[in-house]
């Protein structure tokens, strides 16, 4: 069921078909009503340009989301085309959209190895790296202080395959500063906006493989060492780019979330989608597997903690990053997201709805 139908149902079905009421719902009620019901807030990564160019897209976001996050826009490559410049067009537009529609906006991301502009390759010393990182975070978090309540401060810090002596993924920050870049980033963000939820965000921790086990352990070790030094941060973001052809390690994931919770940290799901390049071509079968993977994933997390939010990385199969890396060889479109390419809700949307509403 679509969220708007649910809201309309709650308010009286007879009103549902009048155009005037429709626009009232769209502009004022949907997200706020969902917040008020007290479930786990749901959101999606948004391509801000599409909000102006595609009405169906905009309506889908308004109908379903309480939270938005820019799929891009706040990455270094977007904000910092040159060392001197800060460009805030996209995030400014997205936060206005969020405000107008009673939604919250998450910030993604401040310290990541990816999406870095070329000029950052010239950062040559530890001092310079620290100065740049602090200047960037101070400016970006400062601009949205009190308006962006949750930040992916550190993204994908754990090495792809953690090994003894090299647990942190390489990046310009790691290269110049070593792992203390993580502490610098978190302390800076906390000083600029003490009320924001500061998140350490990572992926590939949910399958029954030794790689995922090692990554969970490396992440827990990092969290513990930060906690031991009283570094301010509040949550672990589990991205949830789930490989469709692999089972979820429900026990391992639940135990991980319990360990996180025991450190007085929150968890949230930040980038859920299901990579379906090797799943059956038949759409009905594929959608069922996609939904089951996400259901298992959410259930494993939910057994151990109540996530503070669930976000998918996009909302419609029409616009998804998945084919950039995981195109299907049979030429069929990927179907990783809750709505299909025509904005019809799929089984995955139902799974997310049920999970987020069960907490109401
Ligand atoms: C991806 C975007 O979806 C793409 O449009 C972009 O070109 C590259 O980045 N993990 C993350 C996200 O944390 O920032 C990535 O987003 C997807 C993987």
Short mmCIF file of C-alpha atoms and ligand atoms in Angstrom, two decimals:
data_model
loop_
_atom_site.label_atom_id
_atom_site.label_comp_id
_atom_site.label_asym_id
_atom_site.label_seq_id
_atom_site.Cartn_x
_atom_site.Cartn_y
_atom_site.Cartn_z
CA UNK A 1 0.00 0.00 0.00
CA UNK A 2 1.24 3.48 -0.76
CA UNK A 3 1.73 5.76 2.18
CA UNK A 4 -0.64 8.37 0.81
CA UNK A 5 -3.39 5.77 0.51
CA UNK A 6 -2.80 4.90 4.11
CA UNK A 7 -3.03 8.53 5.17
CA UNK A 8 -6.13 9.08 3.08
CA UNK A 9 -7.63 5.92 4.48
CA UNK A 10 -7.07 7.19 7.96
CA UNK A 11 -8.62 10.55 7.15
CA UNK A 12 -11.65 9.33 5.27
CA UNK A 13 -11.69 7.59 1.94
CA UNK A 14 -14.39 9.82 0.47
CA UNK A 15 -12.03 12.74 0.22
CA UNK A 16 -9.41 10.85 -1.67
CA UNK A 17 -10.51 11.71 -5.15
CA UNK A 18 -10.86 15.48 -4.91
CA UNK A 19 -8.02 17.35 -6.52
CA UNK A 20 -7.93 20.02 -3.86
CA UNK A 21 -7.51 17.55 -1.09
CA UNK A 22 -4.83 15.81 -3.08
CA UNK A 23 -2.69 18.89 -3.12
CA UNK A 24 -3.32 19.46 0.56
CA UNK A 25 -2.10 15.96 1.28
CA UNK A 26 0.91 16.39 -0.95
CA UNK A 27 2.06 19.63 0.55
CA UNK A 28 1.20 19.44 4.18
CA UNK A 29 0.23 16.12 5.52
CA UNK A 30 2.00 13.08 4.19
CA UNK A 31 5.40 13.21 5.84
CA UNK A 32 4.20 14.88 9.01
CA UNK A 33 1.38 12.41 9.48
CA UNK A 34 3.83 9.57 9.11
CA UNK A 35 6.17 11.17 11.65
CA UNK A 36 3.23 11.67 13.99
CA UNK A 37 2.24 8.02 13.80
CA UNK A 38 5.59 7.21 15.31
CA UNK A 39 6.84 4.46 13.04
CA UNK A 40 10.40 4.26 11.83
CA UNK A 41 10.83 7.14 9.35
CA UNK A 42 11.38 6.02 5.76
CA UNK A 43 13.30 7.99 3.18
CA UNK A 44 15.15 7.80 -0.11
CA UNK A 45 18.13 9.22 -1.93
CA UNK A 46 16.98 11.89 -4.34
CA UNK A 47 18.33 13.28 -7.62
CA UNK A 48 17.46 16.87 -6.93
CA UNK A 49 17.20 17.92 -10.59
CA UNK A 50 14.34 15.50 -11.15
CA UNK A 51 12.19 17.25 -8.55
CA UNK A 52 11.86 20.10 -11.05
CA UNK A 53 11.64 18.11 -14.26
CA UNK A 54 9.52 15.06 -13.48
CA UNK A 55 6.26 15.45 -11.62
CA UNK A 56 5.74 11.72 -11.06
CA UNK A 57 9.13 11.52 -9.44
CA UNK A 58 8.45 14.45 -7.16
CA UNK A 59 5.07 13.05 -6.19
CA UNK A 60 6.53 9.64 -5.43
CA UNK A 61 9.01 11.21 -3.03
CA UNK A 62 6.28 13.27 -1.38
CA UNK A 63 3.91 10.32 -1.18
CA UNK A 64 6.34 7.95 0.45
CA UNK A 65 9.18 9.73 2.19
CA UNK A 66 9.74 11.40 5.53
CA UNK A 67 13.44 11.77 4.88
CA UNK A 68 15.45 12.70 1.81
CA UNK A 69 19.18 12.57 1.16
CA UNK A 70 20.94 13.85 -1.93
CA UNK A 71 22.26 10.99 -4.05
CA UNK A 72 24.90 13.57 -4.89
CA UNK A 73 25.12 17.27 -4.21
CA UNK A 74 26.98 17.19 -0.90
CA UNK A 75 29.85 15.04 -2.09
CA UNK A 76 33.18 16.80 -2.41
CA UNK A 77 33.09 16.62 -6.19
CA UNK A 78 29.82 18.58 -6.20
CA UNK A 79 30.46 21.07 -3.39
CA UNK A 80 34.14 21.68 -4.11
CA UNK A 81 34.76 21.88 -7.87
CA UNK A 82 37.83 23.93 -6.96
CA UNK A 83 39.73 24.54 -3.77
CA UNK A 84 38.37 28.06 -3.36
CA UNK A 85 34.77 27.31 -4.23
CA UNK A 86 31.79 25.99 -2.29
CA UNK A 87 28.72 25.26 -4.43
CA UNK A 88 25.50 24.64 -2.55
CA UNK A 89 22.84 24.86 -5.27
CA UNK A 90 21.63 21.27 -5.04
CA UNK A 91 21.57 20.84 -1.26
CA UNK A 92 19.94 24.25 -0.86
CA UNK A 93 17.19 23.18 -3.22
CA UNK A 94 16.76 19.83 -1.57
CA UNK A 95 16.51 21.23 1.93
CA UNK A 96 13.90 23.75 0.78
CA UNK A 97 11.95 20.89 -0.74
CA UNK A 98 12.26 18.92 2.50
CA UNK A 99 11.13 21.88 4.61
CA UNK A 100 8.15 22.61 2.38
CA UNK A 101 7.00 19.02 2.65
CA UNK A 102 7.58 18.41 6.34
CA UNK A 103 10.51 16.09 5.66
CA UNK A 104 13.97 15.91 7.11
CA UNK A 105 17.13 15.90 5.06
CA UNK A 106 20.19 13.78 5.79
CA UNK A 107 23.67 14.94 4.79
CA UNK A 108 25.86 12.64 2.68
CA UNK A 109 28.86 12.78 3.00
CA UNK A 110 31.87 14.57 4.53
CA UNK A 111 34.84 12.20 4.53
CA UNK A 112 34.85 9.53 1.82
CA UNK A 113 37.44 8.14 -0.56
CA UNK A 114 35.07 8.43 -3.52
CA UNK A 115 33.73 11.33 -5.58
CA UNK A 116 36.76 13.49 -4.86
CA UNK A 117 37.61 16.37 -7.20
CA UNK A 118 41.02 16.11 -8.89
CA UNK A 119 42.46 19.12 -7.11
CA UNK A 120 42.45 17.21 -3.81
CA UNK A 121 45.28 15.07 -5.24
CA UNK A 122 47.53 18.06 -4.66
CA UNK A 123 46.96 17.93 -0.89
CA UNK A 124 50.51 17.08 0.02
CA UNK A 125 51.01 17.10 3.78
CA UNK A 126 49.24 16.10 6.97
CA UNK A 127 48.83 19.73 7.97
CA UNK A 128 47.26 20.65 4.68
CA UNK A 129 44.92 17.65 4.78
CA UNK A 130 43.74 18.50 8.27
CA UNK A 131 43.23 22.14 7.34
CA UNK A 132 41.18 21.20 4.24
CA UNK A 133 39.07 18.60 6.03
CA UNK A 134 38.29 20.90 8.96
CA UNK A 135 37.59 23.86 6.69
CA UNK A 136 35.26 21.77 4.53
CA UNK A 137 33.29 20.26 7.40
CA UNK A 138 33.07 23.56 9.25
CA UNK A 139 31.70 25.31 6.18
CA UNK A 140 29.32 22.59 5.00
CA UNK A 141 27.89 21.49 8.35
CA UNK A 142 27.85 25.13 9.46
CA UNK A 143 25.70 26.18 6.52
CA UNK A 144 22.98 23.70 7.51
CA UNK A 145 23.44 23.84 11.28
CA UNK A 146 20.17 22.97 13.01
CA UNK A 147 18.58 22.07 9.66
CA UNK A 148 20.28 18.81 8.71
CA UNK A 149 19.73 16.59 11.76
CA UNK A 150 21.84 13.63 10.61
CA UNK A 151 25.16 13.43 8.76
CA UNK A 152 27.10 10.57 7.19
CA UNK A 153 30.31 12.08 8.48
CA UNK A 154 32.56 9.17 7.56
CA UNK A 155 31.63 6.98 4.61
CA UNK A 156 33.06 3.54 3.79
CA UNK A 157 36.11 3.84 6.04
CA UNK A 158 36.66 0.11 6.40
CA UNK A 159 39.01 -1.53 3.87
CA UNK A 160 37.32 -3.72 1.27
CA UNK A 161 39.12 -6.74 2.72
CA UNK A 162 40.47 -5.75 6.11
CA UNK A 163 43.82 -7.32 6.89
CA UNK A 164 46.13 -7.07 9.82
CA UNK A 165 47.78 -3.66 9.65
CA UNK A 166 45.49 -2.31 6.96
CA UNK A 167 41.96 -2.06 8.21
CA UNK A 168 41.11 1.46 7.06
CA UNK A 169 40.41 2.01 3.36
CA UNK A 170 42.83 4.15 1.44
CA UNK A 171 41.84 7.73 0.61
CA UNK A 172 43.49 11.10 0.46
CA UNK A 173 42.61 11.47 4.15
CA UNK A 174 43.99 8.10 5.19
CA UNK A 175 47.10 8.66 3.12
CA UNK A 176 47.94 12.02 4.63
CA UNK A 177 46.55 11.71 8.16
CA UNK A 178 46.20 8.01 8.88
CA UNK A 179 43.10 6.79 10.75
CA UNK A 180 42.99 9.93 12.86
CA UNK A 181 41.15 11.62 9.97
CA UNK A 182 38.04 9.85 11.29
CA UNK A 183 38.39 11.46 14.70
CA UNK A 184 39.16 14.86 13.17
CA UNK A 185 36.04 14.67 10.99
CA UNK A 186 33.77 13.65 13.85
CA UNK A 187 35.13 16.18 16.34
CA UNK A 188 34.81 18.97 13.80
CA UNK A 189 31.23 18.08 12.88
CA UNK A 190 30.25 17.80 16.56
CA UNK A 191 31.77 21.18 17.38
CA UNK A 192 29.92 22.86 14.50
CA UNK A 193 26.51 21.26 15.10
CA UNK A 194 26.31 19.61 18.52
CA UNK A 195 22.70 18.57 17.96
CA UNK A 196 23.29 16.55 14.78
CA UNK A 197 23.33 12.77 14.70
CA UNK A 198 26.84 11.89 13.49
CA UNK A 199 26.98 8.64 11.55
CA UNK A 200 29.73 6.25 10.52
CA UNK A 201 28.36 4.67 7.36
CA UNK A 202 29.50 1.43 5.74
CA UNK A 203 28.47 -1.52 3.59
CA UNK A 204 29.07 -5.20 2.88
CA UNK A 205 28.58 -6.52 6.40
CA UNK A 206 25.42 -8.62 6.03
CA UNK A 207 26.31 -11.83 4.21
CA UNK A 208 27.61 -15.15 5.53
CA UNK A 209 31.11 -14.69 4.10
CA UNK A 210 34.46 -14.36 5.84
CA UNK A 211 34.85 -10.96 4.20
CA UNK A 212 31.65 -9.68 5.84
CA UNK A 213 32.69 -11.21 9.17
CA UNK A 214 36.05 -9.47 8.97
CA UNK A 215 34.43 -6.20 7.98
CA UNK A 216 31.97 -6.36 10.89
CA UNK A 217 34.83 -6.99 13.27
CA UNK A 218 36.94 -4.18 11.82
CA UNK A 219 34.01 -1.80 12.08
CA UNK A 220 33.27 -2.78 15.68
CA UNK A 221 36.95 -2.34 16.55
CA UNK A 222 36.90 1.13 15.02
CA UNK A 223 33.73 2.10 16.92
CA UNK A 224 35.21 0.83 20.17
CA UNK A 225 38.47 2.69 19.76
CA UNK A 226 36.59 5.92 19.01
CA UNK A 227 34.35 5.40 22.03
CA UNK A 228 37.38 4.71 24.23
CA UNK A 229 38.77 8.10 23.25
CA UNK A 230 35.41 9.87 23.77
CA UNK A 231 35.18 10.86 20.14
CA UNK A 232 31.67 12.25 19.59
CA UNK A 233 29.46 10.23 17.26
CA UNK A 234 26.05 8.64 17.58
CA UNK A 235 25.21 5.98 15.07
CA UNK A 236 26.27 3.37 12.58
CA UNK A 237 24.72 3.61 9.15
CA UNK A 238 24.28 0.24 7.51
CA UNK A 239 24.09 1.03 3.81
CA UNK A 240 22.42 -2.20 2.74
CA UNK A 241 23.41 -2.56 -0.90
CA UNK A 242 22.39 -6.21 -0.72
CA UNK A 243 23.73 -8.74 -3.22
CA UNK A 244 20.53 -10.40 -4.47
CA UNK A 245 22.18 -13.79 -4.97
CA UNK A 246 23.34 -14.21 -1.38
CA UNK A 247 21.54 -15.07 1.83
CA UNK A 248 21.56 -12.62 4.70
CA UNK A 249 23.62 -13.74 7.69
CA UNK A 250 20.77 -13.03 10.06
CA UNK A 251 22.56 -14.19 13.15
CA UNK A 252 25.80 -12.41 12.35
CA UNK A 253 24.02 -9.19 11.47
CA UNK A 254 21.83 -9.29 14.58
CA UNK A 255 24.83 -9.89 16.78
CA UNK A 256 26.63 -6.99 15.12
CA UNK A 257 23.69 -4.66 15.82
CA UNK A 258 23.53 -5.87 19.43
CA UNK A 259 27.21 -5.04 19.84
CA UNK A 260 26.63 -1.59 18.35
CA UNK A 261 23.71 -1.02 20.67
CA UNK A 262 25.74 -2.09 23.67
CA UNK A 263 28.10 0.79 22.88
CA UNK A 264 25.14 3.20 23.31
CA UNK A 265 25.06 3.80 19.56
CA UNK A 266 22.05 3.92 17.27
CA UNK A 267 21.76 2.13 13.94
CA UNK A 268 20.02 3.22 10.79
CA UNK A 269 19.69 1.83 7.28
CA UNK A 270 21.02 4.43 4.88
CA UNK A 271 21.18 3.09 1.31
CA UNK A 272 19.05 -0.02 0.95
CA UNK A 273 18.66 -1.60 -2.49
CA UNK A 274 19.05 -5.12 -3.85
CA UNK A 275 21.60 -5.79 -6.57
CA UNK A 276 19.65 -8.01 -8.97
CA UNK A 277 22.01 -8.48 -11.92
CA UNK A 278 22.29 -12.25 -11.43
CA UNK A 279 18.69 -12.88 -10.31
CA UNK A 280 16.11 -14.58 -12.60
CA UNK A 281 14.82 -12.54 -15.54
CA UNK A 282 11.18 -13.15 -14.63
CA UNK A 283 10.07 -9.98 -12.91
CA UNK A 284 7.65 -11.55 -10.48
CA UNK A 285 10.25 -14.02 -9.24
CA UNK A 286 12.93 -11.36 -9.16
CA UNK A 287 10.81 -8.93 -7.15
CA UNK A 288 10.03 -11.67 -4.64
CA UNK A 289 13.68 -12.48 -4.10
CA UNK A 290 14.53 -8.77 -3.83
CA UNK A 291 11.81 -8.30 -1.22
CA UNK A 292 12.87 -11.38 0.70
CA UNK A 293 16.49 -10.27 0.92
CA UNK A 294 15.45 -6.85 2.22
CA UNK A 295 12.95 -8.47 4.60
CA UNK A 296 15.60 -10.78 6.05
CA UNK A 297 18.02 -7.87 6.35
CA UNK A 298 15.54 -5.60 8.13
CA UNK A 299 14.32 -8.41 10.39
CA UNK A 300 17.87 -9.21 11.49
CA UNK A 301 18.47 -5.58 12.39
CA UNK A 302 15.04 -5.21 13.98
CA UNK A 303 15.61 -8.20 16.26
CA UNK A 304 18.46 -6.36 17.92
CA UNK A 305 17.48 -2.68 17.76
CA UNK A 306 14.97 -0.22 16.43
CA UNK A 307 16.75 1.63 13.61
CA UNK A 308 16.35 5.39 13.75
CA UNK A 309 15.52 5.47 10.02
CA UNK A 310 15.34 3.31 6.91
CA UNK A 311 16.38 4.87 3.58
CA UNK A 312 16.65 3.31 0.16
CA UNK A 313 19.21 4.52 -2.38
CA UNK A 314 16.67 5.93 -4.80
CA UNK A 315 12.97 5.21 -4.88
CA UNK A 316 12.20 4.07 -8.43
CA UNK A 317 13.89 1.55 -10.72
CA UNK A 318 13.77 4.32 -13.33
CA UNK A 319 16.64 6.12 -11.58
CA UNK A 320 19.16 3.91 -9.85
CA UNK A 321 22.93 3.72 -9.64
CA UNK A 322 22.81 -0.11 -9.84
CA UNK A 323 23.26 -0.48 -13.65
CA UNK A 324 26.39 1.67 -13.50
CA UNK A 325 28.13 -1.25 -11.81
CA UNK A 326 25.73 -4.19 -12.03
CA UNK A 327 24.02 -4.09 -15.41
CA UNK A 328 22.18 -7.28 -16.35
CA UNK A 329 23.65 -9.23 -19.24
CA UNK A 330 20.18 -10.10 -20.63
CA UNK A 331 19.40 -6.44 -21.37
CA UNK A 332 16.53 -6.31 -18.88
CA UNK A 333 16.32 -3.36 -16.53
CA UNK A 334 17.51 -3.69 -12.96
CA UNK A 335 14.76 -3.71 -10.33
CA UNK A 336 16.56 -2.86 -7.08
CA UNK A 337 14.14 -0.31 -5.57
CA UNK A 338 10.68 -0.10 -3.95
CA UNK A 339 8.83 1.39 -6.97
CA UNK A 340 9.13 0.09 -10.51
CA UNK A 341 10.08 2.32 -13.45
CA UNK A 342 6.42 3.43 -13.74
CA UNK A 343 6.24 4.28 -10.04
CA UNK A 344 4.14 1.27 -9.12
CA UNK A 345 4.95 -0.10 -5.65
CA UNK A 346 6.61 -3.52 -5.67
CA UNK A 347 6.90 -6.23 -3.04
CA UNK A 348 9.95 -4.42 -1.65
CA UNK A 349 7.81 -1.39 -0.78
CA UNK A 350 5.42 -3.62 1.13
CA UNK A 351 8.27 -5.14 3.13
CA UNK A 352 9.59 -1.69 4.03
CA UNK A 353 6.13 -0.39 4.89
CA UNK A 354 5.44 -3.34 7.15
CA UNK A 355 8.78 -3.06 8.88
CA UNK A 356 8.64 0.68 9.48
CA UNK A 357 4.99 0.61 10.55
CA UNK A 358 5.33 -2.35 12.88
CA UNK A 359 7.13 0.06 15.18
CA UNK A 360 4.18 2.51 15.33
C1 LIG B 1 26.61 6.66 -5.90
C2 LIG B 1 25.51 7.42 -6.64
O1 LIG B 1 24.33 6.70 -6.53
C3 LIG B 1 25.91 7.60 -8.06
O2 LIG B 1 24.90 8.33 -8.75
C4 LIG B 1 27.25 8.31 -8.10
O3 LIG B 1 27.67 8.52 -9.36
C5 LIG B 1 28.28 7.51 -7.36
O4 LIG B 1 27.86 7.31 -6.04
N1 LIG B 1 27.70 4.07 -1.62
C6 LIG B 1 27.54 5.40 -1.30
C7 LIG B 1 26.91 6.31 -2.28
O5 LIG B 1 27.80 5.79 -0.16
O6 LIG B 1 27.39 7.63 -2.18
C8 LIG B 1 27.07 5.81 -3.70
O7 LIG B 1 26.30 6.65 -4.54
C9 LIG B 1 26.63 4.37 -3.82
C10 LIG B 1 27.47 3.49 -2.91
#
